Amino acid sequence: MQNDEKAAEEWLNTPKELLDNMTPLEWVESGKGDRTIEDLIGRLEHGVFS
């Protein structure tokens, strides 16, 4: 469980190319939309990395 939390925290704070090199947290805070983050997480859950 602790490893999952650490991995999630790291993911949320790591810039993503798909998000214009912003972190997921920065993206949501910028007002660009949390739906994009939900879609990205869904793609990761299903093994779609592109």
PDB file of N, CA and C in Angstrom:
ATOM      1  N   MET A   1       0.823  -1.190   0.000  1.00  0.00           N
ATOM      2  CA  MET A   1       0.000   0.000   0.000  1.00  0.00           C
ATOM      3  C   MET A   1       0.868   1.255   0.000  1.00  0.00           C
ATOM      4  N   GLN A   2       1.894   1.289   0.824  1.00  0.00           N
ATOM      5  CA  GLN A   2       2.765   2.449   0.877  1.00  0.00           C
ATOM      6  C   GLN A   2       3.447   2.678  -0.461  1.00  0.00           C
ATOM      7  N   ASN A   3       3.847   1.611  -1.128  1.00  0.00           N
ATOM      8  CA  ASN A   3       4.484   1.746  -2.439  1.00  0.00           C
ATOM      9  C   ASN A   3       3.518   2.330  -3.454  1.00  0.00           C
ATOM     10  N   ASP A   4       2.234   1.942  -3.379  1.00  0.00           N
ATOM     11  CA  ASP A   4       1.224   2.485  -4.288  1.00  0.00           C
ATOM     12  C   ASP A   4       1.053   3.984  -4.072  1.00  0.00           C
ATOM     13  N   GLU A   5       1.020   4.396  -2.825  1.00  0.00           N
ATOM     14  CA  GLU A   5       0.871   5.817  -2.515  1.00  0.00           C
ATOM     15  C   GLU A   5       2.082   6.605  -3.000  1.00  0.00           C
ATOM     16  N   LYS A   6       3.255   6.061  -2.799  1.00  0.00           N
ATOM     17  CA  LYS A   6       4.495   6.706  -3.242  1.00  0.00           C
ATOM     18  C   LYS A   6       4.505   6.817  -4.765  1.00  0.00           C
ATOM     19  N   ALA A   7       4.122   5.746  -5.451  1.00  0.00           N
ATOM     20  CA  ALA A   7       4.092   5.752  -6.916  1.00  0.00           C
ATOM     21  C   ALA A   7       3.067   6.755  -7.429  1.00  0.00           C
ATOM     22  N   ALA A   8       1.914   6.829  -6.778  1.00  0.00           N
ATOM     23  CA  ALA A   8       0.883   7.782  -7.195  1.00  0.00           C
ATOM     24  C   ALA A   8       1.364   9.213  -6.992  1.00  0.00           C
ATOM     25  N   GLU A   9       1.982   9.482  -5.858  1.00  0.00           N
ATOM     26  CA  GLU A   9       2.505  10.819  -5.580  1.00  0.00           C
ATOM     27  C   GLU A   9       3.572  11.207  -6.603  1.00  0.00           C
ATOM     28  N   GLU A  10       4.446  10.263  -6.914  1.00  0.00           N
ATOM     29  CA  GLU A  10       5.493  10.524  -7.908  1.00  0.00           C
ATOM     30  C   GLU A  10       4.874  10.805  -9.279  1.00  0.00           C
ATOM     31  N   TRP A  11       3.871  10.007  -9.668  1.00  0.00           N
ATOM     32  CA  TRP A  11       3.224  10.190 -10.963  1.00  0.00           C
ATOM     33  C   TRP A  11       2.553  11.557 -11.048  1.00  0.00           C
ATOM     34  N   LEU A  12       1.854  11.948  -9.982  1.00  0.00           N
ATOM     35  CA  LEU A  12       1.148  13.228  -9.972  1.00  0.00           C
ATOM     36  C   LEU A  12       2.093  14.428 -10.038  1.00  0.00           C
ATOM     37  N   ASN A  13       3.338  14.233  -9.637  1.00  0.00           N
ATOM     38  CA  ASN A  13       4.299  15.328  -9.575  1.00  0.00           C
ATOM     39  C   ASN A  13       5.396  15.248 -10.633  1.00  0.00           C
ATOM     40  N   THR A  14       5.209  14.381 -11.630  1.00  0.00           N
ATOM     41  CA  THR A  14       6.182  14.240 -12.710  1.00  0.00           C
ATOM     42  C   THR A  14       5.602  14.818 -13.995  1.00  0.00           C
ATOM     43  N   PRO A  15       6.321  15.736 -14.649  1.00  0.00           N
ATOM     44  CA  PRO A  15       5.826  16.309 -15.904  1.00  0.00           C
ATOM     45  C   PRO A  15       5.553  15.231 -16.950  1.00  0.00           C
ATOM     46  N   LYS A  16       4.476  15.433 -17.710  1.00  0.00           N
ATOM     47  CA  LYS A  16       4.067  14.496 -18.765  1.00  0.00           C
ATOM     48  C   LYS A  16       4.057  15.217 -20.106  1.00  0.00           C
ATOM     49  N   GLU A  17       4.633  14.599 -21.100  1.00  0.00           N
ATOM     50  CA  GLU A  17       4.661  15.173 -22.444  1.00  0.00           C
ATOM     51  C   GLU A  17       3.244  15.431 -22.963  1.00  0.00           C
ATOM     52  N   LEU A  18       2.323  14.495 -22.694  1.00  0.00           N
ATOM     53  CA  LEU A  18       0.937  14.642 -23.146  1.00  0.00           C
ATOM     54  C   LEU A  18       0.217  15.830 -22.505  1.00  0.00           C
ATOM     55  N   LEU A  19       0.800  16.353 -21.418  1.00  0.00           N
ATOM     56  CA  LEU A  19       0.202  17.485 -20.707  1.00  0.00           C
ATOM     57  C   LEU A  19       1.065  18.733 -20.890  1.00  0.00           C
ATOM     58  N   ASP A  20       1.659  18.874 -22.061  1.00  0.00           N
ATOM     59  CA  ASP A  20       2.523  20.025 -22.356  1.00  0.00           C
ATOM     60  C   ASP A  20       3.640  20.169 -21.326  1.00  0.00           C
ATOM     61  N   ASN A  21       4.191  19.040 -20.912  1.00  0.00           N
ATOM     62  CA  ASN A  21       5.280  18.972 -19.938  1.00  0.00           C
ATOM     63  C   ASN A  21       4.921  19.574 -18.584  1.00  0.00           C
ATOM     64  N   MET A  22       3.644  19.549 -18.258  1.00  0.00           N
ATOM     65  CA  MET A  22       3.192  19.948 -16.924  1.00  0.00           C
ATOM     66  C   MET A  22       2.959  18.678 -16.119  1.00  0.00           C
ATOM     67  N   THR A  23       2.983  18.796 -14.800  1.00  0.00           N
ATOM     68  CA  THR A  23       2.614  17.648 -13.975  1.00  0.00           C
ATOM     69  C   THR A  23       1.092  17.523 -13.999  1.00  0.00           C
ATOM     70  N   PRO A  24       0.556  16.342 -13.711  1.00  0.00           N
ATOM     71  CA  PRO A  24      -0.902  16.222 -13.642  1.00  0.00           C
ATOM     72  C   PRO A  24      -1.526  17.209 -12.652  1.00  0.00           C
ATOM     73  N   LEU A  25      -0.873  17.455 -11.532  1.00  0.00           N
ATOM     74  CA  LEU A  25      -1.416  18.413 -10.564  1.00  0.00           C
ATOM     75  C   LEU A  25      -1.411  19.831 -11.125  1.00  0.00           C
ATOM     76  N   GLU A  26      -0.339  20.221 -11.806  1.00  0.00           N
ATOM     77  CA  GLU A  26      -0.278  21.549 -12.417  1.00  0.00           C
ATOM     78  C   GLU A  26      -1.357  21.694 -13.484  1.00  0.00           C
ATOM     79  N   TRP A  27      -1.572  20.621 -14.244  1.00  0.00           N
ATOM     80  CA  TRP A  27      -2.559  20.636 -15.318  1.00  0.00           C
ATOM     81  C   TRP A  27      -3.958  20.930 -14.769  1.00  0.00           C
ATOM     82  N   VAL A  28      -4.321  20.222 -13.708  1.00  0.00           N
ATOM     83  CA  VAL A  28      -5.639  20.420 -13.111  1.00  0.00           C
ATOM     84  C   VAL A  28      -5.741  21.824 -12.508  1.00  0.00           C
ATOM     85  N   GLU A  29      -4.707  22.241 -11.803  1.00  0.00           N
ATOM     86  CA  GLU A  29      -4.714  23.562 -11.177  1.00  0.00           C
ATOM     87  C   GLU A  29      -4.772  24.689 -12.203  1.00  0.00           C
ATOM     88  N   SER A  30      -4.279  24.444 -13.416  1.00  0.00           N
ATOM     89  CA  SER A  30      -4.264  25.477 -14.451  1.00  0.00           C
ATOM     90  C   SER A  30      -5.656  25.691 -15.052  1.00  0.00           C
ATOM     91  N   GLY A  31      -6.590  24.793 -14.720  1.00  0.00           N
ATOM     92  CA  GLY A  31      -7.940  24.910 -15.250  1.00  0.00           C
ATOM     93  C   GLY A  31      -8.119  24.219 -16.589  1.00  0.00           C
ATOM     94  N   LYS A  32      -7.114  23.465 -17.028  1.00  0.00           N
ATOM     95  CA  LYS A  32      -7.211  22.778 -18.318  1.00  0.00           C
ATOM     96  C   LYS A  32      -8.121  21.568 -18.244  1.00  0.00           C
ATOM     97  N   GLY A  33      -8.450  21.159 -17.038  1.00  0.00           N
ATOM     98  CA  GLY A  33      -9.445  20.105 -16.904  1.00  0.00           C
ATOM     99  C   GLY A  33      -8.947  18.834 -16.273  1.00  0.00           C
ATOM    100  N   ASP A  34      -9.738  18.328 -15.345  1.00  0.00           N
ATOM    101  CA  ASP A  34      -9.384  17.077 -14.697  1.00  0.00           C
ATOM    102  C   ASP A  34      -9.806  15.873 -15.527  1.00  0.00           C
ATOM    103  N   ARG A  35     -10.690  16.081 -16.495  1.00  0.00           N
ATOM    104  CA  ARG A  35     -11.122  14.969 -17.356  1.00  0.00           C
ATOM    105  C   ARG A  35      -9.940  14.394 -18.137  1.00  0.00           C
ATOM    106  N   THR A  36      -9.013  15.249 -18.543  1.00  0.00           N
ATOM    107  CA  THR A  36      -7.821  14.789 -19.252  1.00  0.00           C
ATOM    108  C   THR A  36      -7.024  13.840 -18.372  1.00  0.00           C
ATOM    109  N   ILE A  37      -6.909  14.175 -17.104  1.00  0.00           N
ATOM    110  CA  ILE A  37      -6.164  13.328 -16.168  1.00  0.00           C
ATOM    111  C   ILE A  37      -6.898  12.002 -15.970  1.00  0.00           C
ATOM    112  N   GLU A  38      -8.212  12.050 -15.841  1.00  0.00           N
ATOM    113  CA  GLU A  38      -8.992  10.816 -15.712  1.00  0.00           C
ATOM    114  C   GLU A  38      -8.784   9.923 -16.929  1.00  0.00           C
ATOM    115  N   ASP A  39      -8.790  10.500 -18.118  1.00  0.00           N
ATOM    116  CA  ASP A  39      -8.574   9.732 -19.341  1.00  0.00           C
ATOM    117  C   ASP A  39      -7.186   9.110 -19.359  1.00  0.00           C
ATOM    118  N   LEU A  40      -6.184   9.889 -18.946  1.00  0.00           N
ATOM    119  CA  LEU A  40      -4.806   9.396 -18.926  1.00  0.00           C
ATOM    120  C   LEU A  40      -4.663   8.235 -17.947  1.00  0.00           C
ATOM    121  N   ILE A  41      -5.257   8.360 -16.770  1.00  0.00           N
ATOM    122  CA  ILE A  41      -5.212   7.270 -15.789  1.00  0.00           C
ATOM    123  C   ILE A  41      -5.920   6.035 -16.332  1.00  0.00           C
ATOM    124  N   GLY A  42      -7.056   6.222 -16.971  1.00  0.00           N
ATOM    125  CA  GLY A  42      -7.770   5.091 -17.576  1.00  0.00           C
ATOM    126  C   GLY A  42      -6.940   4.383 -18.622  1.00  0.00           C
ATOM    127  N   ARG A  43      -6.235   5.151 -19.437  1.00  0.00           N
ATOM    128  CA  ARG A  43      -5.365   4.552 -20.453  1.00  0.00           C
ATOM    129  C   ARG A  43      -4.248   3.753 -19.801  1.00  0.00           C
ATOM    130  N   LEU A  44      -3.667   4.287 -18.719  1.00  0.00           N
ATOM    131  CA  LEU A  44      -2.606   3.565 -18.017  1.00  0.00           C
ATOM    132  C   LEU A  44      -3.130   2.273 -17.411  1.00  0.00           C
ATOM    133  N   GLU A  45      -4.341   2.322 -16.853  1.00  0.00           N
ATOM    134  CA  GLU A  45      -4.930   1.119 -16.252  1.00  0.00           C
ATOM    135  C   GLU A  45      -5.130   0.023 -17.279  1.00  0.00           C
ATOM    136  N   HIS A  46      -5.366   0.412 -18.526  1.00  0.00           N
ATOM    137  CA  HIS A  46      -5.611  -0.574 -19.583  1.00  0.00           C
ATOM    138  C   HIS A  46      -4.375  -0.851 -20.432  1.00  0.00           C
ATOM    139  N   GLY A  47      -3.224  -0.323 -20.001  1.00  0.00           N
ATOM    140  CA  GLY A  47      -1.974  -0.613 -20.685  1.00  0.00           C
ATOM    141  C   GLY A  47      -1.782   0.134 -21.981  1.00  0.00           C
ATOM    142  N   VAL A  48      -2.484   1.253 -22.166  1.00  0.00           N
ATOM    143  CA  VAL A  48      -2.338   2.079 -23.377  1.00  0.00           C
ATOM    144  C   VAL A  48      -1.413   3.229 -23.008  1.00  0.00           C
ATOM    145  N   PHE A  49      -0.151   3.134 -23.443  1.00  0.00           N
ATOM    146  CA  PHE A  49       0.844   4.115 -23.019  1.00  0.00           C
ATOM    147  C   PHE A  49       1.110   5.216 -24.027  1.00  0.00           C
ATOM    148  N   SER A  50       0.503   5.168 -25.182  1.00  0.00           N
ATOM    149  CA  SER A  50       0.778   6.195 -26.189  1.00  0.00           C
ATOM    150  C   SER A  50      -0.205   7.334 -26.080  1.00  0.00           C
TER     151      SER A  50
END
